[in-house]
Every structure is written in C-alpha cells, then in structure tokens.
Coordinates of C-alpha atoms and ligand atoms in Angstrom, one line a residue:
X22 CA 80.8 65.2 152.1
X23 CA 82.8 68.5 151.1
X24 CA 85.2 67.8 148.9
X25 CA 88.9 69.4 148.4
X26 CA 87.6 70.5 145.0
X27 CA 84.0 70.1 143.4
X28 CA 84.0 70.6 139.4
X29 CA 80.5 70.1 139.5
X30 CA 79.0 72.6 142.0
X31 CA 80.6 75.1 139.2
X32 CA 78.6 73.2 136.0
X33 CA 75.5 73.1 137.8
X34 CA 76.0 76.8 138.9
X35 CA 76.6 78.1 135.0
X36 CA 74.5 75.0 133.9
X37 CA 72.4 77.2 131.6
X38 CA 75.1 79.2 129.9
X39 CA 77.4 76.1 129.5
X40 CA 74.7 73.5 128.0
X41 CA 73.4 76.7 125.4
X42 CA 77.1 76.7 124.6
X43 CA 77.5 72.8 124.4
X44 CA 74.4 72.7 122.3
X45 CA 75.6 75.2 120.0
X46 CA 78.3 73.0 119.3
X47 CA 76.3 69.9 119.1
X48 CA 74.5 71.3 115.9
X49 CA 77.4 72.9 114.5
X50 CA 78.6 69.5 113.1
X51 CA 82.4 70.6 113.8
X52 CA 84.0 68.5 116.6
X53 CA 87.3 68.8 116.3
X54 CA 89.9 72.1 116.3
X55 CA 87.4 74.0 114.9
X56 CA 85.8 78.4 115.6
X57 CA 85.5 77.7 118.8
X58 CA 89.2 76.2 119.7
X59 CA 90.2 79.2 117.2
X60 CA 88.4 81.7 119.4
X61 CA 89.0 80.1 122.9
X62 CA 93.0 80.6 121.9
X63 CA 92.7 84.2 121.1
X64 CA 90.6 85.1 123.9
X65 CA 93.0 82.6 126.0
X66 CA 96.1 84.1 124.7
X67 CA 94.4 88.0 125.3
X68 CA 94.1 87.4 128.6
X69 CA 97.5 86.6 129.4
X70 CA 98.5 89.1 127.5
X71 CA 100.7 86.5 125.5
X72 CA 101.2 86.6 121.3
X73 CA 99.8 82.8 120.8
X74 CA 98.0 80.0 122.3
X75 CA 97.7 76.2 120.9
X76 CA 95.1 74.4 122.0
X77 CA 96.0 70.5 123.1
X78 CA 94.7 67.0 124.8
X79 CA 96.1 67.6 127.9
X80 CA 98.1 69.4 130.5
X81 CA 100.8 66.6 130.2
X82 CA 100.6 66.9 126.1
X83 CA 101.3 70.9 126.1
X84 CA 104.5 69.8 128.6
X85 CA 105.4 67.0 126.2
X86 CA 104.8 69.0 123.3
X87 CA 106.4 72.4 124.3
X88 CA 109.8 70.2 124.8
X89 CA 109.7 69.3 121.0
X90 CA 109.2 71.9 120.0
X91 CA 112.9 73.2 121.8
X92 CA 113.6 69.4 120.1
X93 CA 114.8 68.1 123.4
X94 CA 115.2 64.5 123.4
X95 CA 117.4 61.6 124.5
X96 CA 120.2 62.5 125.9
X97 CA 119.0 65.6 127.5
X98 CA 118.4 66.7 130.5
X99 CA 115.6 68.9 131.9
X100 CA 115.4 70.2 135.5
X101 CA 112.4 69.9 137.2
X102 CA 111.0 69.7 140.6
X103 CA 110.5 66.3 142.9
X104 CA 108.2 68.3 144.7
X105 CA 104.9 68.3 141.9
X106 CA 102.4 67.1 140.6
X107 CA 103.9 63.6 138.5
X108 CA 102.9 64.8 134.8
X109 CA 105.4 68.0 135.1
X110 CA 108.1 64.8 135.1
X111 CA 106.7 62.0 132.8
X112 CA 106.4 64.7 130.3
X113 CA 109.9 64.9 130.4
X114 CA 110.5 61.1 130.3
X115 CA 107.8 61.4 127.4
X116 CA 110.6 63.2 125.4
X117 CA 113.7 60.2 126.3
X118 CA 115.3 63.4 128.0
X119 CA 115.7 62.2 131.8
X120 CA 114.9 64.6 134.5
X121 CA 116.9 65.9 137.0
X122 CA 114.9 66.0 140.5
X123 CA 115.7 69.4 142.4
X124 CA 114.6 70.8 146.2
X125 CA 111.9 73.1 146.3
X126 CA 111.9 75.9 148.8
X127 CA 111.1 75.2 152.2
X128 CA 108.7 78.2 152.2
X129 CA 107.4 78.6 148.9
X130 CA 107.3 74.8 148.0
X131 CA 108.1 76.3 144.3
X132 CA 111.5 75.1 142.6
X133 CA 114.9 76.4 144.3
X134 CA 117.1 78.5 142.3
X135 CA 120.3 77.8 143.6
X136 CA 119.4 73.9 143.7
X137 CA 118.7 74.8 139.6
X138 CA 122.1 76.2 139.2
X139 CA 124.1 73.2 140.9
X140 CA 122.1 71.3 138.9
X141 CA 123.0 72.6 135.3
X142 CA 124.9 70.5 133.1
X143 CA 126.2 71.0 129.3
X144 CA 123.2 68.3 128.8
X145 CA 120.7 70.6 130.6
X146 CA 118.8 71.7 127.7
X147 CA 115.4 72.9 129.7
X148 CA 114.0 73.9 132.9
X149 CA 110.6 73.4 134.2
X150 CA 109.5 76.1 136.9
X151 CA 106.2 74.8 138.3
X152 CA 103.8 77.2 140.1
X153 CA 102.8 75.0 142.4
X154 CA 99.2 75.4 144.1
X155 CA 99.3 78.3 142.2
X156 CA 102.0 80.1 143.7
X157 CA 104.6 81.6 141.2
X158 CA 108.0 80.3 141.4
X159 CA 111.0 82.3 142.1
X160 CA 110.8 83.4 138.0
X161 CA 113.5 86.4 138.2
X162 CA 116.5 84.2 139.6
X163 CA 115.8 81.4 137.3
X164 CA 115.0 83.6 134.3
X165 CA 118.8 84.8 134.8
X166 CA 120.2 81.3 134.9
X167 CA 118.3 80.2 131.9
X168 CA 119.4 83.3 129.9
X169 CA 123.3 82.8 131.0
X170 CA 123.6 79.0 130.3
X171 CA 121.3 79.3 127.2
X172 CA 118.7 77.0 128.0
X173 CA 114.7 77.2 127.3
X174 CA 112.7 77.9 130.2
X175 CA 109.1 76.3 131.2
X176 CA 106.3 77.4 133.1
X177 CA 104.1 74.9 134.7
X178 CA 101.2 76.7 134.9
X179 CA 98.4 74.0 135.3
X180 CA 98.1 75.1 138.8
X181 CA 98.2 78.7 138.3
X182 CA 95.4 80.0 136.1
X183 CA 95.1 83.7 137.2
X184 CA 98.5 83.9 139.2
X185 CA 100.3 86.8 138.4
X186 CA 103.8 88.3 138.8
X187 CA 104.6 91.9 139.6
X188 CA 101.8 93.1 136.9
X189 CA 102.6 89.8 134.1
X190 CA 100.0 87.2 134.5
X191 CA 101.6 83.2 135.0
X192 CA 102.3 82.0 131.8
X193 CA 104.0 85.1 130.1
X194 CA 106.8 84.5 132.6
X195 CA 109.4 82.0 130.4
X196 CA 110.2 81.1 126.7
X197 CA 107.0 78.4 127.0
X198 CA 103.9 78.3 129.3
X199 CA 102.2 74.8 129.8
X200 CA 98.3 74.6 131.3
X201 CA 96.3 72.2 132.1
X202 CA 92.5 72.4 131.7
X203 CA 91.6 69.1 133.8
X204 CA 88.3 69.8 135.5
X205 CA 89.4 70.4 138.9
X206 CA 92.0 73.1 137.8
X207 CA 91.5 76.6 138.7
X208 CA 90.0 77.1 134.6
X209 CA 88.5 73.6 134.2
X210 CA 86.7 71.9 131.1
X211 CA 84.7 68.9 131.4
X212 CA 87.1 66.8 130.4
X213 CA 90.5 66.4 129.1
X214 CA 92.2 69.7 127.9
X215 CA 95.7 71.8 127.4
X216 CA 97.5 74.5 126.0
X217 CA 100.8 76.0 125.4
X218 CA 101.1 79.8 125.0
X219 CA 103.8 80.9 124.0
X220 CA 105.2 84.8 121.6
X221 CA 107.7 83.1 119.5
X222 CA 105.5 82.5 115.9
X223 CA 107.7 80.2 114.5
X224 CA 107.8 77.9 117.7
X225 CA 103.5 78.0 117.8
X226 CA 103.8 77.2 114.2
X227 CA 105.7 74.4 114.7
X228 CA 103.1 73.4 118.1
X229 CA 100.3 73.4 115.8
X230 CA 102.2 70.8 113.4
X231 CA 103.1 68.9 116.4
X232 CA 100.0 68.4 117.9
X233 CA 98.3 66.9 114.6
X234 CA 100.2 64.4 112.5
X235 CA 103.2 67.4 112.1
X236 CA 101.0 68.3 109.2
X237 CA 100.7 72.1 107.7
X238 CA 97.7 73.5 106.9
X239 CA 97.9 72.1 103.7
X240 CA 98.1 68.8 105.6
X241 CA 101.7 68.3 104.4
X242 CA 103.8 66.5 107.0
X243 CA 107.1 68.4 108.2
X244 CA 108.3 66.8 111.8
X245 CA 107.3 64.0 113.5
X246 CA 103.7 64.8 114.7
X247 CA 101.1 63.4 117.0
X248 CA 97.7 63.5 117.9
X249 CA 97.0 66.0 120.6
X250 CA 94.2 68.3 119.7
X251 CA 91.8 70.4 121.7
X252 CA 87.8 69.4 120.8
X253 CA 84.9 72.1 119.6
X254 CA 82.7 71.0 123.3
X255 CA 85.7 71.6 126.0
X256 CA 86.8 74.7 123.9
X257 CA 83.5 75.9 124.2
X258 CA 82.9 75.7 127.7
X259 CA 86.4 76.8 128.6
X260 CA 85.3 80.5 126.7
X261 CA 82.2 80.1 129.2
X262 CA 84.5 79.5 132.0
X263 CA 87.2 82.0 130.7
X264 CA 84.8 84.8 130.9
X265 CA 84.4 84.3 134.5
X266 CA 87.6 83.6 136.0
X267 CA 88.0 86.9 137.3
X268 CA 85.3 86.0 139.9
X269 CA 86.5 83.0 140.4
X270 CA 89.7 83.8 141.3
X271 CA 88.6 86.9 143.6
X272 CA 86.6 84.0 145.6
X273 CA 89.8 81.6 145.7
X274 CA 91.7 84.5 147.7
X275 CA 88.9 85.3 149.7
X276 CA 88.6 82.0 150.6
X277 CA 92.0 81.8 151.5
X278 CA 92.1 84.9 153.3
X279 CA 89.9 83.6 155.6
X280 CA 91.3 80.4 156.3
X281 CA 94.4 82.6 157.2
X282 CA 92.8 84.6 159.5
X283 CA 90.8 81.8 160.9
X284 CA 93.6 79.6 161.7
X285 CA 96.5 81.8 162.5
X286 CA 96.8 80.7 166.4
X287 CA 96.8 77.0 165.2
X288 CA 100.3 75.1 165.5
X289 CA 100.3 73.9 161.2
X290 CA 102.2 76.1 159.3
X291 CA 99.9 78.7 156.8
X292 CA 101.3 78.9 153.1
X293 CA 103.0 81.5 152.7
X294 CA 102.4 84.2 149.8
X295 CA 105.5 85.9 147.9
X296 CA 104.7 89.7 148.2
X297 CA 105.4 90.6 144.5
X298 CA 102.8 88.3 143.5
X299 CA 99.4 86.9 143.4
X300 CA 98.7 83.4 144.6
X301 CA 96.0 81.6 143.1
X302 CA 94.9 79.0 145.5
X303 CA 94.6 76.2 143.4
X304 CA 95.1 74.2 146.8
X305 CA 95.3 75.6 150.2
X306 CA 97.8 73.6 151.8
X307 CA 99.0 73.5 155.4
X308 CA 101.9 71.8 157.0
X309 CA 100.6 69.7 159.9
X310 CA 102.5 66.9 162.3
X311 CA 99.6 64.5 162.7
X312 CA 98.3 64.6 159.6
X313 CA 96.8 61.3 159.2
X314 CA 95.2 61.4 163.0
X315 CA 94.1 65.2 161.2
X316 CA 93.0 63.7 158.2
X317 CA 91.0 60.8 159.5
X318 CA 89.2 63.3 162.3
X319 CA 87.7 65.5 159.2
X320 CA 86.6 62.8 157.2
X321 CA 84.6 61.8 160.2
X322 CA 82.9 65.0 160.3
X323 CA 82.0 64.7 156.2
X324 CA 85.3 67.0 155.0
X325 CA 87.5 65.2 152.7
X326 CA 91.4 66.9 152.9
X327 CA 93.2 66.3 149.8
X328 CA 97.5 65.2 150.2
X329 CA 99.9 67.1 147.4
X330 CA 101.5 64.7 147.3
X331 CA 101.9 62.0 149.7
X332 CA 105.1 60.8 147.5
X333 CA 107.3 63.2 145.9
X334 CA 108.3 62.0 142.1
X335 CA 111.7 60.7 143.3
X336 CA 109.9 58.5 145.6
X337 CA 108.0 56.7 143.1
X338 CA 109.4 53.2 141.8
X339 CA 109.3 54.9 138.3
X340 CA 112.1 56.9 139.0
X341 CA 113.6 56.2 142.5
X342 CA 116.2 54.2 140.3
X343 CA 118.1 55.2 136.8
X344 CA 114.9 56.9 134.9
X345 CA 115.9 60.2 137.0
X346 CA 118.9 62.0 138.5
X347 CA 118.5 63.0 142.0
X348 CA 119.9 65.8 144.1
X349 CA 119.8 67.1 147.7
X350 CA 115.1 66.2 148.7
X351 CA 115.5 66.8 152.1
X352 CA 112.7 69.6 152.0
X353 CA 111.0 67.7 149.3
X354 CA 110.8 64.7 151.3
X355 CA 109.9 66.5 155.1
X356 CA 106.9 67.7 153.3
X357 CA 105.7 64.6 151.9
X358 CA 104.9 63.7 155.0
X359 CA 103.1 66.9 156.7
X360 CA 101.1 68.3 153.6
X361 CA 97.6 68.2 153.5
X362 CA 94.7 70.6 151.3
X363 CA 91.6 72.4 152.6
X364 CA 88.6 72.2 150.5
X365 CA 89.0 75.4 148.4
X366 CA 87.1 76.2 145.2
X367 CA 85.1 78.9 144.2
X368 CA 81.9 77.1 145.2
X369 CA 82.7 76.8 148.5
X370 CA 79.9 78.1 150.6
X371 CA 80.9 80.3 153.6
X372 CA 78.7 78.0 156.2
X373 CA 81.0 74.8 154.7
X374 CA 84.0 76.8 155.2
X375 CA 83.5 77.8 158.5
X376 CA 82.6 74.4 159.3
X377 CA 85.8 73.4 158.5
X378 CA 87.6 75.8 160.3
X379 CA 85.6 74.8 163.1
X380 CA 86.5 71.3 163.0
X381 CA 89.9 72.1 162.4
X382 CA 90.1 74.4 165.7
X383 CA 88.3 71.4 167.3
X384 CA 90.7 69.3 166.6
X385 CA 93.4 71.2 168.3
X386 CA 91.5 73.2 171.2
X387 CA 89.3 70.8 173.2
Ligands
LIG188 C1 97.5 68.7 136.4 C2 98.9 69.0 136.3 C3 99.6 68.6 135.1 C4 99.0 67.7 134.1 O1 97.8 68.1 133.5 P1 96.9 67.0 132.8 O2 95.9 67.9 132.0 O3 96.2 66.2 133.8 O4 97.7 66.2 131.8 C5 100.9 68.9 135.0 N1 101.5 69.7 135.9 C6 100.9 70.0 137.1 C7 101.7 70.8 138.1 C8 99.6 69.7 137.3 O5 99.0 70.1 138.4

C-alpha cells in the first residue's frame, strides 16, 4: 500500500544517525527539558531566523500555550479558520475564548482577509492565520488588520515547516508562531512534540513558565502553569531531522512539481501556489467531483489518498452549535466535499509516484 504520508520510510532511511542520537540520550540519564531540548531550540530558532524558541508537548499545547501567554481567555474571541486541521480550534476552546469560524479563500484554501475584518469584534483579542498544507496565508493583509485593531496575531505553522514568504521563513511572519512536530509533519519526531517561536523575551519567558508548573528557574511559581514540556529522545531526533530538512523540502516540491506537470490536462483542480512564496507541500491536495468513486479506484490499486478534511470544524457536533460563532462557509463547506491528498513525502519513490499518476490518468482517460 503507498500511503499519503510514511514517517517510517524516513526513520529507517536515517535509522543509523537517529538511533546513535537516541542512544546518546538513553545513557545520558536526562529525559526531560534537558542539552538537547536546549540545543534543538537554538538551532530551531536559527533557522527561522527568529529570537526564541520553547520547546512543548504538542502542536495543540504551543497554540494553547501561545494564547496565555497574550492571556486570552473567557470571554474572548479568536478568529480562526473552519477550513483546518481541528487542533488550530480546540486550542482556542482550550483557553474558554470561543472561536469565530471564517471562509478560507477559494484558491489558496488559507484564511480570507476580508472575512477576518468583518469578523473583528472589540472581544476579538487574537487571530490565528493557518498555513494550510503548507501554503502561507495571505500574511501582509492580515498583518495590517491585526496592527490597526490591536490584536495578537498567530501563525499556524504545523503544516508549514520550511514555507517561506518573500525571503522570511513561516513562523517569523506574526507576533507568535505555533508548530507541530507530530510524526507525519513536514519536520516530524517520533512522537508527540511542539514549539512556539516567537522575538518578544519577556513573552518566551513567560512560555517557559507556562509550560512547566508557571515555575521560574528557581522553580518559584508565577502564573498558572501546566505541564507541557518537550522530552531529551524527540528533541534529539528533531536536531537529526532539522539538519536535513533542506533536502527534504527540495524533494516535497519536486514531488509536487511533477504531479503538476503530470496532471495538468486532468479535469481536478491543481493547488495553486502564491507567487511571493514558497509552498511546502505538506499535503498535495486536488479538488475532484467524484472523489469517493476516485478514492475507492486508488485504494484498489494499493494507493491510499488522504481527505483534509472531510468535515470542516463548523461541521463537527462540537461546535456546529453555541461553542463557536459562524460566519459566511460556503467555500469552506464546497471543499469539504471535493478534497482529497496525493501520497507526498520525501520518501516517495519516483516509480510509486508515477504509479500514481498513472492510475490517476487511468481513471479519467480509458
Ligand atoms: C497537526 C496540526 C496541529 C496540532 O498539532 P499536534 O501536534 O497534533 O497537537 C495544529 N494545527 C494544524 C494546522 C495541524 O496540522
């Protein structure tokens, strides 16, 4: 079966540099936020080109966190869109602040501005701009709003690990910059992992109090804290992985260059690509009208399609009802139903590729 993404053809690829690394950690005795979170943060934060990076649980956690940090909280209202992946918006509930559900753009798929601004509130205390299968939002116009109505602005980046902007990488973009290390991400650990990077010292100060207890480094207590730390064995494969996601992302676009050459004179709409940015194919993801006669007919030829997301947030029983406010979905919910993801990860041979190209041309041209 080829998979929409494979985290372990990638281990067992850099097996040998990531179990040396592993080990290393093994014998070092220190699990927990120790020199290797330390040093994955600085080389993390270096490669953005961003002032400071906190190490945390989870992609969810360094949404969640980066909110408290702003102190946003019942009563509040954060802008988000319906059109992601769910954690962008249960962070938000996380906080007791209750999202407001935007459009996304019918090309992009990424948050749309003016949506934003009929959206803002004297409640609105936040927006979230997700980069959404590694595509970068529409970060200029929404910069401007956030700056004019004074409120903080979030990147999403736990799609878009490498994505850049004019010559800014994603996650230098906004006031706060979330990731998600999950393994399937474009810079995936082997297991749960997060962080927020972010050039305002007194806001990471305050992140890494947050994220343990709300203790100081003299383990005195000054907010209300949690529990969200990064460990010693995912840091230490992320700095393996770190050092090679230039490569990785070079293969993402090649991939995706020739799935956009390959498919061109197929009736599914191609993603399209913002021409003062980088994509970074996270997901390759077409716009079909039979998609589930489409996906059925690959998984019967061994190729497993992935569907971001067959329900937009709005949709789900969580918050089709007071837990949100909802605007003008139409594009959110006409995409819903016609998205589906090619396999696409850096793995990703060239023969399995062009066997699925060759279904897909199959399926239409017979
Ligand atoms: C994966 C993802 C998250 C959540 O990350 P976790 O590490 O799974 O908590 C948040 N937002 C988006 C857009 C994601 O794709």
């Amino acid at each position: 079966m080829i998979y929409c993404s494979y985290p372990q053809a990638q281990y067992e690829k850099y097996k040998s540099e990531i179990d040396t690394a592993i080990q290393k950690v093994l014998s070092n005795g220190h699990y927990i936020l120790g020199k290797e979170v330390e040093a994955f943060e600085e080389e993390f934060a270096s490669w953005l080109g961003a002032k400071h990076a906190i190490g945390v649980n989870s992609g969810t956690d360094a949404l969640f966190l980066a909110m408290k940090a702003y102190d946003i909280c019942s009563g509040d209202e954060v802008i988000a869109p319906s059109f992601t992946a769910l954690p962008t918006v249960s962070a938000v509930g996380m906080t007791g602040a209750t999202p407001v559900l935007v459009d996304v753009d019918k090309d992009y798929y990424t948050i749309d501005p003016t949506a934003v601004e009929a959206a803002i509130t004297s409640r609105t205390k936040a927006i979230i701009a997700v980069h959404l299968y590694g595509q970068v939002a529409h970060m200029e116009k929404i910069r401007q709003l956030a700056h004019q109505h004074k409120i903080v602005l979030i990147e999403d980046c736990a799609q878009a690990h490498g994505a850049t902007f004019k010559e800014h990488k994603a996650g230098v973009l906004a006031d706060i910059s979330c990731f998600s290390f999950y393994p399937t991400k474009n810079l995936g650990a082997l297991g749960d992992g997060g962080a927020i990077v972010v050039n305002d010292s007194q806001v990471a100060t305050k992140l890494q109090q947050l994220r343990q207890y709300g203790w100081d480094e003299n383990r005195i207590a000054h907010c209300q804290g949690y529990n969200s730390r990064l460990d010693e064995v995912q840091a230490t494969v992320l700095r393996v992985k770190l050092s090679l996601m230039d490569s990785f992302s070079k293969r993402r676009t090649q991939l995706a260059d020739v799935y956009d050459k390959s498919l061109s004179d197929l009736p599914i709409v191609l993603p399209s690509r913002r021409n003062d940015s980088n994509h970074a194919f996270h997901l390759y993801v077409i716009q079909v009208e039979q998609r589930s006669k489409l996906y059925e007919y690959l998984k019967d030829k061994g190729i497993l399609a992935g569907i971001h997301y067959p329900q937009a947030c709005h949709q789900m029983p969580k918050y089709a009802g007071k837990d949100a406010i909802k605007t003008d979905l139409h594009i959110t919910e006409g995409l819903t139903e016609r998205v589906i993801s090619l396999p696409l990860y850096p793995e990703l041979s060239d023969k399995d590729q062009r066997f699925i190209v060759d279904s897909l041309r199959s399926f239409y041209i017979n």
